[in-house]
PDB file of C-alpha atoms in Angstrom:
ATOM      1  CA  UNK V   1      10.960 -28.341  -0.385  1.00 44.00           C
ATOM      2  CA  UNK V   2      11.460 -24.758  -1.438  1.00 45.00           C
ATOM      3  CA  UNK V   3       8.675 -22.250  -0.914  1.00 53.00           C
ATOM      4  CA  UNK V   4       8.646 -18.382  -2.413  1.00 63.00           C
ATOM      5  CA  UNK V   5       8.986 -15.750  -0.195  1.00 77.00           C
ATOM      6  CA  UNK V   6       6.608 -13.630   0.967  1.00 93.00           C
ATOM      7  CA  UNK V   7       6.236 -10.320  -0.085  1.00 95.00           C
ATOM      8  CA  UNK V   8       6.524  -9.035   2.770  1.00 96.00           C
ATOM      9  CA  UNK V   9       9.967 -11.168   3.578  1.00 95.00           C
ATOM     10  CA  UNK V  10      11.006  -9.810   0.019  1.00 95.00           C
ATOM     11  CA  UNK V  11      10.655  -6.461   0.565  1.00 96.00           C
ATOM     12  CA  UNK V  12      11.921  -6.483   4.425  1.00 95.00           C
ATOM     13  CA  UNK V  13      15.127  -7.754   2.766  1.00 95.00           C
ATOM     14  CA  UNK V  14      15.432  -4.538   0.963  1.00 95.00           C
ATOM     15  CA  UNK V  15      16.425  -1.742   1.880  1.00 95.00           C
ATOM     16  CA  UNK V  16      13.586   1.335   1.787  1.00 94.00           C
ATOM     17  CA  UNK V  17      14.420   3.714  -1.263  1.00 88.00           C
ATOM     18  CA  UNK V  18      12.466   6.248   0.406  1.00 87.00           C
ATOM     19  CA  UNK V  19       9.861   6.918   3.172  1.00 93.00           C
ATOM     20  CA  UNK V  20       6.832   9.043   3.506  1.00 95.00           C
ATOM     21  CA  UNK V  21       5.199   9.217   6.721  1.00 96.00           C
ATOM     22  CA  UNK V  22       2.254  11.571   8.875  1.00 97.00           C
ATOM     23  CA  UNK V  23       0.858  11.356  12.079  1.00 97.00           C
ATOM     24  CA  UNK V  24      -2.441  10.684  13.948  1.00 97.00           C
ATOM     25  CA  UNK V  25      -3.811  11.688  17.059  1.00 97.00           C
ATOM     26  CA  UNK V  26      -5.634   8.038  17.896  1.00 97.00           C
ATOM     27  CA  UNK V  27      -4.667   4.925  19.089  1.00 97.00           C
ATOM     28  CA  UNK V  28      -2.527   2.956  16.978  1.00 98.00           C
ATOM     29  CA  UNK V  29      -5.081  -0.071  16.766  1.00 97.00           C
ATOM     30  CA  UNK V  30      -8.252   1.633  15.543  1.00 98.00           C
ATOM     31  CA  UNK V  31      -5.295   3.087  13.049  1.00 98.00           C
ATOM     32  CA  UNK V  32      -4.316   0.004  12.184  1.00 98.00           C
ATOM     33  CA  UNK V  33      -7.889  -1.868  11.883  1.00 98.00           C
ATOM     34  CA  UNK V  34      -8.599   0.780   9.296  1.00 98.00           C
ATOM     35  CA  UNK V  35      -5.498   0.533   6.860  1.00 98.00           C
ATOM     36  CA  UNK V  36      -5.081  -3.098   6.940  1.00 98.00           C
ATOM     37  CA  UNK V  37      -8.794  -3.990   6.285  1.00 97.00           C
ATOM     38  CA  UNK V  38      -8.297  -5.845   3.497  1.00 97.00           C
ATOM     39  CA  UNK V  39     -10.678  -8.653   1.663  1.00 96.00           C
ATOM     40  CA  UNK V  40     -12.827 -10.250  -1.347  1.00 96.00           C
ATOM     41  CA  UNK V  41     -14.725  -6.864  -3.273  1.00 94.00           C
ATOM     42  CA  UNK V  42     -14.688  -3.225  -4.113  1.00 92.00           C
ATOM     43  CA  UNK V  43     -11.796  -1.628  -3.588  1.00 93.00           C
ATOM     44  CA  UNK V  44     -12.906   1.863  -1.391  1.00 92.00           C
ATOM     45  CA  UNK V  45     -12.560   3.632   1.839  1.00 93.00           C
ATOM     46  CA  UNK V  46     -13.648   0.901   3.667  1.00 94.00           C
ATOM     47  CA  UNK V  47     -11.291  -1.952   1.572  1.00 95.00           C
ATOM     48  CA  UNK V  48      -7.489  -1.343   0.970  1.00 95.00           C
ATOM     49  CA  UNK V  49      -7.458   1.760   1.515  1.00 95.00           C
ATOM     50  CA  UNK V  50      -4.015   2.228   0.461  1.00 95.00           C
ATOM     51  CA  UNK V  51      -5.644   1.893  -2.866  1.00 92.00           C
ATOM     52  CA  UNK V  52      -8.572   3.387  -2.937  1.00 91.00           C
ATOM     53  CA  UNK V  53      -7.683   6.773  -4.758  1.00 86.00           C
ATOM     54  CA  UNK V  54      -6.305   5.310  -7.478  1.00 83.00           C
ATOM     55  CA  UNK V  55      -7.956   5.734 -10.768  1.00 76.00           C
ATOM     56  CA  UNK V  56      -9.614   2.198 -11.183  1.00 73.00           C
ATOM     57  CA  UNK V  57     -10.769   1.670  -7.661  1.00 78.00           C
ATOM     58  CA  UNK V  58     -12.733   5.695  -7.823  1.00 79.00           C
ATOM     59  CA  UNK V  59     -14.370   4.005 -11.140  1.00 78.00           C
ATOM     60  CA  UNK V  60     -15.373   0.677  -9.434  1.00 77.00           C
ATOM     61  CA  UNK V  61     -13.149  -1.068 -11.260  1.00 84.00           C
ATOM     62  CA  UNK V  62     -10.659  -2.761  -8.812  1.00 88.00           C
ATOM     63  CA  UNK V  63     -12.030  -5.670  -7.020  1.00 91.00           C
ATOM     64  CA  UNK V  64      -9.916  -7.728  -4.058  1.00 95.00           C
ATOM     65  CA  UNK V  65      -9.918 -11.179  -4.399  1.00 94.00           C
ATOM     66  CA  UNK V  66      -8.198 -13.981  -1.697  1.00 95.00           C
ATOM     67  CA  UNK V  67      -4.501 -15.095  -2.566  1.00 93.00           C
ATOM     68  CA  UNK V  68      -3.242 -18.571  -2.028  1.00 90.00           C
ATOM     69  CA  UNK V  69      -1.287 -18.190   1.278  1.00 91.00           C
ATOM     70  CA  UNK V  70      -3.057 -16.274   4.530  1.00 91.00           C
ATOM     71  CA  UNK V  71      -3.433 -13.173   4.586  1.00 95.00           C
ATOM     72  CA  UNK V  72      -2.661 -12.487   0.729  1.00 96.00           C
ATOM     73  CA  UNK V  73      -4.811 -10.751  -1.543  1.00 96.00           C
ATOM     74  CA  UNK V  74      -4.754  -9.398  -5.135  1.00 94.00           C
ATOM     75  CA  UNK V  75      -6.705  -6.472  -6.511  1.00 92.00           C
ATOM     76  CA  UNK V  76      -7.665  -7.353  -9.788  1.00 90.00           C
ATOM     77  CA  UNK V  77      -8.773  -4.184 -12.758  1.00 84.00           C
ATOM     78  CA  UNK V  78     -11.103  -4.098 -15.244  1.00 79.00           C
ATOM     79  CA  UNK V  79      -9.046  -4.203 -18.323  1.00 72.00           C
ATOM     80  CA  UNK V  80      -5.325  -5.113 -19.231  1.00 67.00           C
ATOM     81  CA  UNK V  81      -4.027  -4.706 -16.081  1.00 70.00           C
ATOM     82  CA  UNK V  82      -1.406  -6.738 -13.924  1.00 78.00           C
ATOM     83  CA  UNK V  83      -2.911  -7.293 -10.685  1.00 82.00           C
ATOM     84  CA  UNK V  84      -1.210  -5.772  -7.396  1.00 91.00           C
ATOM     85  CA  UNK V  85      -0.022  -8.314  -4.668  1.00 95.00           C
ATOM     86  CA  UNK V  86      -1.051  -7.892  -0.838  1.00 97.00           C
ATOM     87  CA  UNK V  87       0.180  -8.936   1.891  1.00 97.00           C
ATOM     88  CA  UNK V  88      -1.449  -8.301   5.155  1.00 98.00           C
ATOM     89  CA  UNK V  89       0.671  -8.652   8.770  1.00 97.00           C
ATOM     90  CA  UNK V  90      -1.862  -7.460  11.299  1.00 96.00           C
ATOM     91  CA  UNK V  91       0.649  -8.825  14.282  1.00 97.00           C
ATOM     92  CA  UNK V  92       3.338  -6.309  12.589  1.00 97.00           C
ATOM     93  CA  UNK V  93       0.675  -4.042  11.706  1.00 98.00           C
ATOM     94  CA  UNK V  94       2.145  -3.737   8.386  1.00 98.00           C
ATOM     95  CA  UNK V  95       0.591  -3.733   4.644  1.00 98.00           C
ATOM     96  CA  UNK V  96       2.687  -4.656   1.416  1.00 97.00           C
ATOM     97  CA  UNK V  97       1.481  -3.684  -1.974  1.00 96.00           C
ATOM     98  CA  UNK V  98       3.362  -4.917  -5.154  1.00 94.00           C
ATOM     99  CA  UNK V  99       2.382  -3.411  -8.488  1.00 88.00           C
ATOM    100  CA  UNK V 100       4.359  -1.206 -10.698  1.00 83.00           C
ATOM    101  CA  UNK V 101       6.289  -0.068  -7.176  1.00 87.00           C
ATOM    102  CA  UNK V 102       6.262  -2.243  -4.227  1.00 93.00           C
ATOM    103  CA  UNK V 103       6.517  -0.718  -0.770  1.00 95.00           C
ATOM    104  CA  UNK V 104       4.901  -1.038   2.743  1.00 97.00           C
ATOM    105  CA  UNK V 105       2.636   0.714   5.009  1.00 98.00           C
ATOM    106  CA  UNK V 106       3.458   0.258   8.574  1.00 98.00           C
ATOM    107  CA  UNK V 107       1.445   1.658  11.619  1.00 98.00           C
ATOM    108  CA  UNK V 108       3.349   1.856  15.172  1.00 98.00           C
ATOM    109  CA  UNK V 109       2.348   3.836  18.321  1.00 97.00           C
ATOM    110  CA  UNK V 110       4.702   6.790  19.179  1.00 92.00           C
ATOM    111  CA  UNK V 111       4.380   9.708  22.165  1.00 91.00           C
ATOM    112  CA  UNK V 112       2.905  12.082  19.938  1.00 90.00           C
ATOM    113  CA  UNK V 113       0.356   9.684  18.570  1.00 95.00           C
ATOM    114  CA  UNK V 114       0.255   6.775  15.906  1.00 98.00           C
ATOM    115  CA  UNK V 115       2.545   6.956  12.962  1.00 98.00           C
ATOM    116  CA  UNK V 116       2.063   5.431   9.492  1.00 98.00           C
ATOM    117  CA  UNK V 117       4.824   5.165   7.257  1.00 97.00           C
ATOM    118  CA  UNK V 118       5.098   4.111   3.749  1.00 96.00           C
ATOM    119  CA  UNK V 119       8.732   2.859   2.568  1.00 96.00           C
ATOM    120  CA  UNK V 120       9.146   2.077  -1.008  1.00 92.00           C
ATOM    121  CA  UNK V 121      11.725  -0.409  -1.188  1.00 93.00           C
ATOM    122  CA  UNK V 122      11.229  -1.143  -5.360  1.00 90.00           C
ATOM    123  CA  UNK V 123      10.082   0.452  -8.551  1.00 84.00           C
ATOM    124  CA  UNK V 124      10.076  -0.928 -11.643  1.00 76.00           C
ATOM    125  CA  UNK V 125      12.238   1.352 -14.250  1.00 67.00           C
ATOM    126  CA  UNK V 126      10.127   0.347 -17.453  1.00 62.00           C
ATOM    127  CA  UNK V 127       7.143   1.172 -16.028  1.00 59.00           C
ATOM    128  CA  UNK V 128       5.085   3.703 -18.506  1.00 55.00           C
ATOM    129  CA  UNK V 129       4.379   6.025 -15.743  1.00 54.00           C
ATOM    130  CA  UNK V 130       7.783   5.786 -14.212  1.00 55.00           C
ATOM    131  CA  UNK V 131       9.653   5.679 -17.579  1.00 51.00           C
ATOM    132  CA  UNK V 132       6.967   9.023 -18.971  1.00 48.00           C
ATOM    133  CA  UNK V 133       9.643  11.567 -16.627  1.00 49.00           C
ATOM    134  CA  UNK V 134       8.400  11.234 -13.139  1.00 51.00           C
ATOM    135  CA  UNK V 135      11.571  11.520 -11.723  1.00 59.00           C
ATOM    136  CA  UNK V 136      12.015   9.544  -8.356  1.00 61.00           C
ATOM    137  CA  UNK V 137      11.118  13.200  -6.851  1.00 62.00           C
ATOM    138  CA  UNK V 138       7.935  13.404  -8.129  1.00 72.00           C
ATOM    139  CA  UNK V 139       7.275   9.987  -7.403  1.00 77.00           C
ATOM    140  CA  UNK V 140       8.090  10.517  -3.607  1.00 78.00           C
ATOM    141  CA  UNK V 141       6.032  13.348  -3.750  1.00 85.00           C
ATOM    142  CA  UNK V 142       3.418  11.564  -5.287  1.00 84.00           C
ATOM    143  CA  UNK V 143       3.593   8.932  -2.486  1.00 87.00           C
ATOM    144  CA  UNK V 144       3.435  11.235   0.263  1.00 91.00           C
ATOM    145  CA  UNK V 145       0.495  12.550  -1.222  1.00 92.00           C
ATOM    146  CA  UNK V 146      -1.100  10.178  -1.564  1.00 92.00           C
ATOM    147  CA  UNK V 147      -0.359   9.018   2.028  1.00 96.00           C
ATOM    148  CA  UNK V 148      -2.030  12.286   2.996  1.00 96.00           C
ATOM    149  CA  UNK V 149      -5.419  11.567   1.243  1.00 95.00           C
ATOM    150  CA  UNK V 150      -5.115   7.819   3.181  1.00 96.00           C
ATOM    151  CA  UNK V 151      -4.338  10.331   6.638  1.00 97.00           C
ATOM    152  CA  UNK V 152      -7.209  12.354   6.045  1.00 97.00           C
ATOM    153  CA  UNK V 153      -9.984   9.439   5.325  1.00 97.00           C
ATOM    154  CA  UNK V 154      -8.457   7.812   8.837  1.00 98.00           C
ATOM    155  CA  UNK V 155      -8.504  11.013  10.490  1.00 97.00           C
ATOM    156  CA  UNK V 156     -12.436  11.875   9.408  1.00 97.00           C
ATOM    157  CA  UNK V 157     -13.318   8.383  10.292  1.00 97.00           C
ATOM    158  CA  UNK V 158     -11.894   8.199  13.884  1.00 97.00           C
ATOM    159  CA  UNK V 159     -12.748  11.590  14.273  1.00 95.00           C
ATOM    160  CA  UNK V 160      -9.140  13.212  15.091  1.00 93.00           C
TER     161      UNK V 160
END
């Protein structure tokens, strides 16, 4: 019998075309339980976070609804839309997201505090927005701020 691979198994097979990363002064599980909540409703601060700044989910209009294996989710827009893949590893303390770029946010304890690092292991070349000039410079710098805004909500909420 031959089963897909996970996303997360698909993307650790590749190799990370870039990384942004920041650091937190708190413990690397109340980091975690805050970027990996993931489940059914409104995307937001309190729901795939990872996603919450994006356009759709600020208007209301990205919902997360239960894959078919454990621990997999899709957020689903109001309008024309492919819906973004997630894959949740709490035991890695990882997060995948697959949409027009596919990448993973990973939390891990370190001596100066927790770190949370977002590789992007895959974009898709045709994309509009990718294809529209943002050079894979702006996109990295779009990433890492955008990894920032995710920093800051964790940082307010924990208090650090």
């Amino acid at each position: 019998m031959h089963t897909t691979p996970s996303l997360l198994a698909e993307l650790d097979a590749l190799p990370a075309r870039w990384e942004a990363h920041g650091t937190l002064a708190a413990p690397a599980t109340a980091v975690a339980a805050l970027l990996l909540a993931v489940a059914e409703g409104r995307v937001g601060d309190d729901n795939l976070l990872v996603l919450a700044r994006a356009s759709a989910a600020r208007q209301g209009a990205m919902t997360v609804v239960t894959g078919a294996r454990a621990d997999t989710y899709r957020a689903e827009y109001a309008g024309p839309v492919e819906p973004v893949e997630i894959q949740v590893d709490r035991a890695r303390s990882c997060l995948a997201v697959q949409s027009w770029y596919a990448g993973v946010h990973t939390v891990t304890a370190g001596p100066e505090g927790t770190r949370v690092t977002h590789a992007v292991q895959r974009v898709l070349p045709d994309h509009p927005g990718f294809a529209d000039g943002i050079a894979e410079l702006g996109l990295h710098t779009r990433m890492a701020r955008d990894l920032n805004k995710v920093l800051a909500v964790i940082a307010d909420r924990l208090g650090c």
